[in-house]
Amino acid sequence: MFTGLVQSIGTVLSATHNTHGSLLVILSNLDPKHLQLGASVACNGACMTVVNYQQHMNAFSIEVSPESVSRTTLGNWKEGTRINLESPLAAGDPLGGHITSGHVDGIAKVHQINPRGDHYDLMLDIPKEYLPYVVEKGSLTVDGCSLTVAGIENTLIRIAVIPHTWNHTIIHTYSLETKVNIEVDLLARYVVHALSYLKSDT
C-alpha cells in the first residue's frame, strides 16, 4: 500500500518495449533499503516489482506486463522520462495522503493548466466510467500523487495544485494532452460497488 506522497523523482535510463511488455531501468533517489530484489515501488502510481538493483548507480529495473501496459502510461516511457516514485507504506508510518493500492485504473489527459498566482489549477479529462468514484473534496491519485478534487464539470476534474506539489513532483512537466495514470479512491470504489450490488439484488 502507498499514500500518494511522492518521495522522489526518478529518470528512465533505458526502456525496452515489445509484445511481451516492457523492461525499464530507472535512476532513483529512494533509500536503497527500499530497492532490494522483489521490493515494490510505485512508479507514477503503478505498483511495480524490483527485478534488478544496480547499487553503484542507485538504479533499479522493473518488468511491466502487457496488462499494466494496457492500463498505464508505462508503455510510452522512453529514455529521459521523469517519473514520480514512492516506497510502500510501513506499519506505523504517518498516513499523510490517502491509502492507495498502486493499481492504476486508467489513463486521463491534461485538458488545461491555469496559473493562479503561485498555485495552479490542473484540469483533467477522465474516462466516464470513473466518474462515480470521484467527488468534490475527495481524493484522486494522479501519477502516484495524492490530490484533492476541487471541482467537477462533466468529465473534467479540477485540481488545485499548491507550489510544493508543483515543484516536487512531475506535475510541473505536464503540458496539454499529457497522459497521466489515475487511481480512484479505494473507499469510493467499494461503496459504489456495494450499492450497485444491493440495488441489483433487490
mmCIF file of C-alpha atoms in Angstrom, residues 6-202:
data_model
loop_
_atom_site.group_PDB
_atom_site.id
_atom_site.type_symbol
_atom_site.label_atom_id
_atom_site.label_comp_id
_atom_site.label_asym_id
_atom_site.label_seq_id
_atom_site.Cartn_x
_atom_site.Cartn_y
_atom_site.Cartn_z
ATOM 1 C CA VAL A 6 5.794 11.394 -3.772
ATOM 2 C CA GLN A 7 9.235 10.787 -2.247
ATOM 3 C CA SER A 8 11.472 11.214 -5.264
ATOM 4 C CA ILE A 9 11.517 11.982 -8.965
ATOM 5 C CA GLY A 10 13.207 9.237 -10.963
ATOM 6 C CA THR A 11 14.522 9.206 -14.520
ATOM 7 C CA VAL A 12 14.176 6.370 -17.022
ATOM 8 C CA LEU A 13 17.683 5.300 -18.107
ATOM 9 C CA SER A 14 16.540 2.752 -20.668
ATOM 10 C CA ALA A 15 13.260 1.359 -21.972
ATOM 11 C CA THR A 16 12.705 -1.827 -23.945
ATOM 12 C CA HIS A 17 9.189 -2.405 -25.288
ATOM 13 C CA ASN A 18 7.827 -5.443 -27.122
ATOM 14 C CA THR A 19 4.673 -7.555 -27.365
ATOM 15 C CA HIS A 20 5.532 -9.241 -24.067
ATOM 16 C CA GLY A 21 5.562 -5.947 -22.128
ATOM 17 C CA SER A 22 8.339 -3.586 -21.120
ATOM 18 C CA LEU A 23 11.648 -3.635 -19.266
ATOM 19 C CA LEU A 24 12.528 -0.287 -17.685
ATOM 20 C CA VAL A 25 15.667 0.805 -15.845
ATOM 21 C CA ILE A 26 15.086 3.761 -13.516
ATOM 22 C CA LEU A 27 17.573 6.056 -11.787
ATOM 23 C CA SER A 28 16.331 6.819 -8.280
ATOM 24 C CA ASN A 29 16.999 8.857 -5.152
ATOM 25 C CA LEU A 30 14.981 6.466 -2.992
ATOM 26 C CA ASP A 31 16.594 4.874 0.049
ATOM 27 C CA PRO A 32 18.461 1.760 -1.191
ATOM 28 C CA LYS A 33 16.854 -0.341 1.554
ATOM 29 C CA HIS A 34 13.550 0.041 -0.317
ATOM 30 C CA LEU A 35 15.019 -1.148 -3.631
ATOM 31 C CA GLN A 36 16.027 -4.698 -2.823
ATOM 32 C CA LEU A 37 15.157 -7.535 -5.202
ATOM 33 C CA GLY A 38 11.415 -8.218 -5.038
ATOM 34 C CA ALA A 39 10.541 -4.910 -3.381
ATOM 35 C CA SER A 40 7.547 -2.859 -4.518
ATOM 36 C CA VAL A 41 7.837 0.709 -5.795
ATOM 37 C CA ALA A 42 5.063 2.986 -7.035
ATOM 38 C CA CYS A 43 6.208 4.331 -10.412
ATOM 39 C CA ASN A 44 3.855 7.138 -11.450
ATOM 40 C CA GLY A 45 1.311 5.404 -9.259
ATOM 41 C CA ALA A 46 1.767 1.896 -10.689
ATOM 42 C CA CYS A 47 2.991 -0.674 -8.184
ATOM 43 C CA MET A 48 5.975 -2.407 -9.768
ATOM 44 C CA THR A 49 8.389 -5.089 -8.551
ATOM 45 C CA VAL A 50 12.141 -4.510 -8.468
ATOM 46 C CA VAL A 51 13.710 -7.275 -10.590
ATOM 47 C CA ASN A 52 17.270 -5.913 -10.519
ATOM 48 C CA TYR A 53 19.137 -3.316 -8.480
ATOM 49 C CA GLN A 54 22.379 -1.606 -9.502
ATOM 50 C CA GLN A 55 23.759 -0.333 -6.204
ATOM 51 C CA HIS A 56 26.598 1.733 -7.682
ATOM 52 C CA MET A 57 24.036 3.845 -9.579
ATOM 53 C CA ASN A 58 21.051 3.501 -7.220
ATOM 54 C CA ALA A 59 19.121 2.347 -10.284
ATOM 55 C CA PHE A 60 16.517 -0.403 -10.388
ATOM 56 C CA SER A 61 14.760 -2.390 -13.100
ATOM 57 C CA ILE A 62 11.078 -3.270 -13.434
ATOM 58 C CA GLU A 63 9.217 -5.603 -15.766
ATOM 59 C CA VAL A 64 5.845 -4.340 -16.986
ATOM 60 C CA SER A 65 3.246 -6.907 -18.017
ATOM 61 C CA PRO A 66 1.019 -6.435 -21.089
ATOM 62 C CA GLU A 67 -1.913 -5.875 -18.699
ATOM 63 C CA SER A 68 -0.097 -2.989 -16.999
ATOM 64 C CA VAL A 69 0.976 -1.580 -20.360
ATOM 65 C CA SER A 70 -2.668 -1.543 -21.482
ATOM 66 C CA ARG A 71 -3.870 0.340 -18.382
ATOM 67 C CA THR A 72 -0.999 2.756 -17.738
ATOM 68 C CA THR A 73 1.375 5.127 -19.486
ATOM 69 C CA LEU A 74 4.404 2.914 -18.786
ATOM 70 C CA GLY A 75 4.443 1.502 -22.308
ATOM 71 C CA ASN A 76 5.140 5.008 -23.629
ATOM 72 C CA TRP A 77 8.107 5.733 -21.382
ATOM 73 C CA LYS A 78 11.468 6.281 -23.025
ATOM 74 C CA GLU A 79 14.986 7.264 -22.034
ATOM 75 C CA GLY A 80 14.824 10.535 -20.111
ATOM 76 C CA THR A 81 11.178 10.227 -18.999
ATOM 77 C CA ARG A 82 10.803 11.581 -15.468
ATOM 78 C CA ILE A 83 8.502 9.794 -13.041
ATOM 79 C CA ASN A 84 7.137 10.075 -9.512
ATOM 80 C CA LEU A 85 8.409 7.428 -7.080
ATOM 81 C CA GLU A 86 7.162 6.235 -3.702
ATOM 82 C CA SER A 87 8.164 3.348 -1.445
ATOM 83 C CA PRO A 88 5.448 1.252 0.233
ATOM 84 C CA LEU A 89 3.806 2.331 3.456
ATOM 85 C CA ALA A 90 5.204 0.592 6.540
ATOM 86 C CA ALA A 91 3.193 -0.175 9.675
ATOM 87 C CA GLY A 92 3.278 2.891 11.910
ATOM 88 C CA ASP A 93 4.179 5.346 9.141
ATOM 89 C CA PRO A 94 2.191 8.611 9.026
ATOM 90 C CA LEU A 95 -0.682 8.495 6.546
ATOM 91 C CA GLY A 96 -0.314 11.986 5.112
ATOM 92 C CA GLY A 97 -2.044 11.446 1.790
ATOM 93 C CA HIS A 98 -4.663 8.733 1.339
ATOM 94 C CA ILE A 99 -4.471 4.955 1.058
ATOM 95 C CA THR A 100 -3.638 3.874 -2.480
ATOM 96 C CA SER A 101 -3.000 0.382 -3.832
ATOM 97 C CA GLY A 102 -0.748 1.186 -6.758
ATOM 98 C CA HIS A 103 -3.287 -0.487 -9.064
ATOM 99 C CA VAL A 104 -3.847 2.101 -11.775
ATOM 100 C CA ASP A 105 -7.433 2.220 -13.032
ATOM 101 C CA GLY A 106 -6.818 4.004 -16.299
ATOM 102 C CA ILE A 107 -5.435 6.997 -18.144
ATOM 103 C CA ALA A 108 -6.631 10.606 -18.132
ATOM 104 C CA LYS A 109 -5.467 13.562 -20.212
ATOM 105 C CA VAL A 110 -4.397 17.040 -19.181
ATOM 106 C CA HIS A 111 -7.048 19.430 -20.533
ATOM 107 C CA GLN A 112 -5.775 22.731 -19.116
ATOM 108 C CA ILE A 113 -3.184 24.145 -16.738
ATOM 109 C CA ASN A 114 -4.209 27.516 -15.347
ATOM 110 C CA PRO A 115 -1.794 29.548 -13.158
ATOM 111 C CA ARG A 116 -3.408 31.249 -10.150
ATOM 112 C CA GLY A 117 -0.665 33.298 -8.528
ATOM 113 C CA ASP A 118 1.862 30.747 -7.290
ATOM 114 C CA HIS A 119 -0.785 27.995 -7.418
ATOM 115 C CA TYR A 120 -2.116 26.101 -10.431
ATOM 116 C CA ASP A 121 -5.468 24.694 -11.470
ATOM 117 C CA LEU A 122 -4.906 21.367 -13.181
ATOM 118 C CA MET A 123 -7.832 20.284 -15.367
ATOM 119 C CA LEU A 124 -8.003 16.586 -16.225
ATOM 120 C CA ASP A 125 -10.325 14.873 -18.667
ATOM 121 C CA ILE A 126 -11.055 11.435 -17.230
ATOM 122 C CA PRO A 127 -12.919 8.478 -18.749
ATOM 123 C CA LYS A 128 -16.654 8.471 -17.914
ATOM 124 C CA GLU A 129 -16.554 5.087 -16.217
ATOM 125 C CA TYR A 130 -14.508 6.521 -13.337
ATOM 126 C CA LEU A 131 -16.778 9.485 -12.589
ATOM 127 C CA PRO A 132 -18.902 7.592 -9.995
ATOM 128 C CA TYR A 133 -15.781 7.246 -7.852
ATOM 129 C CA VAL A 134 -14.748 10.912 -7.972
ATOM 130 C CA VAL A 135 -16.334 13.510 -5.677
ATOM 131 C CA GLU A 136 -15.577 17.134 -4.897
ATOM 132 C CA LYS A 137 -13.152 17.394 -1.951
ATOM 133 C CA GLY A 138 -12.394 13.704 -2.385
ATOM 134 C CA SER A 139 -9.051 12.187 -3.323
ATOM 135 C CA LEU A 140 -7.691 11.162 -6.709
ATOM 136 C CA THR A 141 -4.269 9.684 -7.374
ATOM 137 C CA VAL A 142 -2.596 11.243 -10.427
ATOM 138 C CA ASP A 143 0.718 9.689 -11.488
ATOM 139 C CA GLY A 144 1.089 8.437 -7.928
ATOM 140 C CA CYS A 145 0.388 11.821 -6.341
ATOM 141 C CA SER A 146 -2.464 12.131 -3.831
ATOM 142 C CA LEU A 147 -4.505 15.143 -4.920
ATOM 143 C CA THR A 148 -7.781 16.718 -3.808
ATOM 144 C CA VAL A 149 -10.604 17.243 -6.274
ATOM 145 C CA ALA A 150 -11.588 20.932 -6.237
ATOM 146 C CA GLY A 151 -14.401 20.739 -8.773
ATOM 147 C CA ILE A 152 -16.135 18.555 -11.357
ATOM 148 C CA GLU A 153 -17.758 19.595 -14.635
ATOM 149 C CA ASN A 154 -18.897 16.734 -16.868
ATOM 150 C CA THR A 155 -15.738 14.648 -17.377
ATOM 151 C CA LEU A 156 -13.390 17.490 -16.408
ATOM 152 C CA ILE A 157 -11.826 17.306 -12.954
ATOM 153 C CA ARG A 158 -10.273 20.441 -11.450
ATOM 154 C CA ILE A 159 -7.407 20.004 -9.019
ATOM 155 C CA ALA A 160 -5.793 22.874 -7.131
ATOM 156 C CA VAL A 161 -2.035 22.273 -7.025
ATOM 157 C CA ILE A 162 -0.005 24.003 -4.311
ATOM 158 C CA PRO A 163 3.574 25.233 -5.003
ATOM 159 C CA HIS A 164 5.222 22.400 -3.041
ATOM 160 C CA THR A 165 3.425 19.728 -5.059
ATOM 161 C CA TRP A 166 4.135 21.590 -8.295
ATOM 162 C CA ASN A 167 7.855 21.802 -7.561
ATOM 163 C CA HIS A 168 8.441 18.357 -6.021
ATOM 164 C CA THR A 169 6.539 16.129 -8.455
ATOM 165 C CA ILE A 170 6.447 15.781 -12.235
ATOM 166 C CA ILE A 171 3.256 17.848 -12.462
ATOM 167 C CA HIS A 172 5.323 20.893 -13.476
ATOM 168 C CA THR A 173 6.398 18.966 -16.599
ATOM 169 C CA TYR A 174 2.828 18.474 -17.832
ATOM 170 C CA SER A 175 1.531 20.093 -20.994
ATOM 171 C CA LEU A 176 -1.794 19.924 -22.850
ATOM 172 C CA GLU A 177 -2.775 16.359 -23.774
ATOM 173 C CA THR A 178 -0.200 14.805 -21.424
ATOM 174 C CA LYS A 179 -1.453 11.353 -20.465
ATOM 175 C CA VAL A 180 -1.460 10.532 -16.752
ATOM 176 C CA ASN A 181 -2.182 7.454 -14.649
ATOM 177 C CA ILE A 182 -5.165 7.710 -12.328
ATOM 178 C CA GLU A 183 -6.323 5.579 -9.414
ATOM 179 C CA VAL A 184 -9.701 6.339 -7.881
ATOM 180 C CA ASP A 185 -10.292 6.333 -4.135
ATOM 181 C CA LEU A 186 -10.471 2.779 -2.767
ATOM 182 C CA LEU A 187 -13.257 3.567 -0.305
ATOM 183 C CA ALA A 188 -15.358 5.140 -3.057
ATOM 184 C CA ARG A 189 -14.822 2.064 -5.222
ATOM 185 C CA TYR A 190 -16.096 -0.332 -2.549
ATOM 186 C CA VAL A 191 -19.054 1.862 -1.597
ATOM 187 C CA VAL A 192 -20.196 2.233 -5.221
ATOM 188 C CA HIS A 193 -19.727 -1.496 -5.826
ATOM 189 C CA ALA A 194 -21.692 -2.430 -2.677
ATOM 190 C CA LEU A 195 -24.555 -0.066 -3.550
ATOM 191 C CA SER A 196 -24.663 -1.410 -7.107
ATOM 192 C CA TYR A 197 -24.778 -4.984 -5.822
ATOM 193 C CA LEU A 198 -27.530 -4.213 -3.329
ATOM 194 C CA LYS A 199 -29.558 -2.410 -5.992
ATOM 195 C CA SER A 200 -29.287 -5.310 -8.445
ATOM 196 C CA ASP A 201 -30.136 -7.807 -5.673
ATOM 197 C CA THR A 202 -33.391 -6.038 -4.908
#
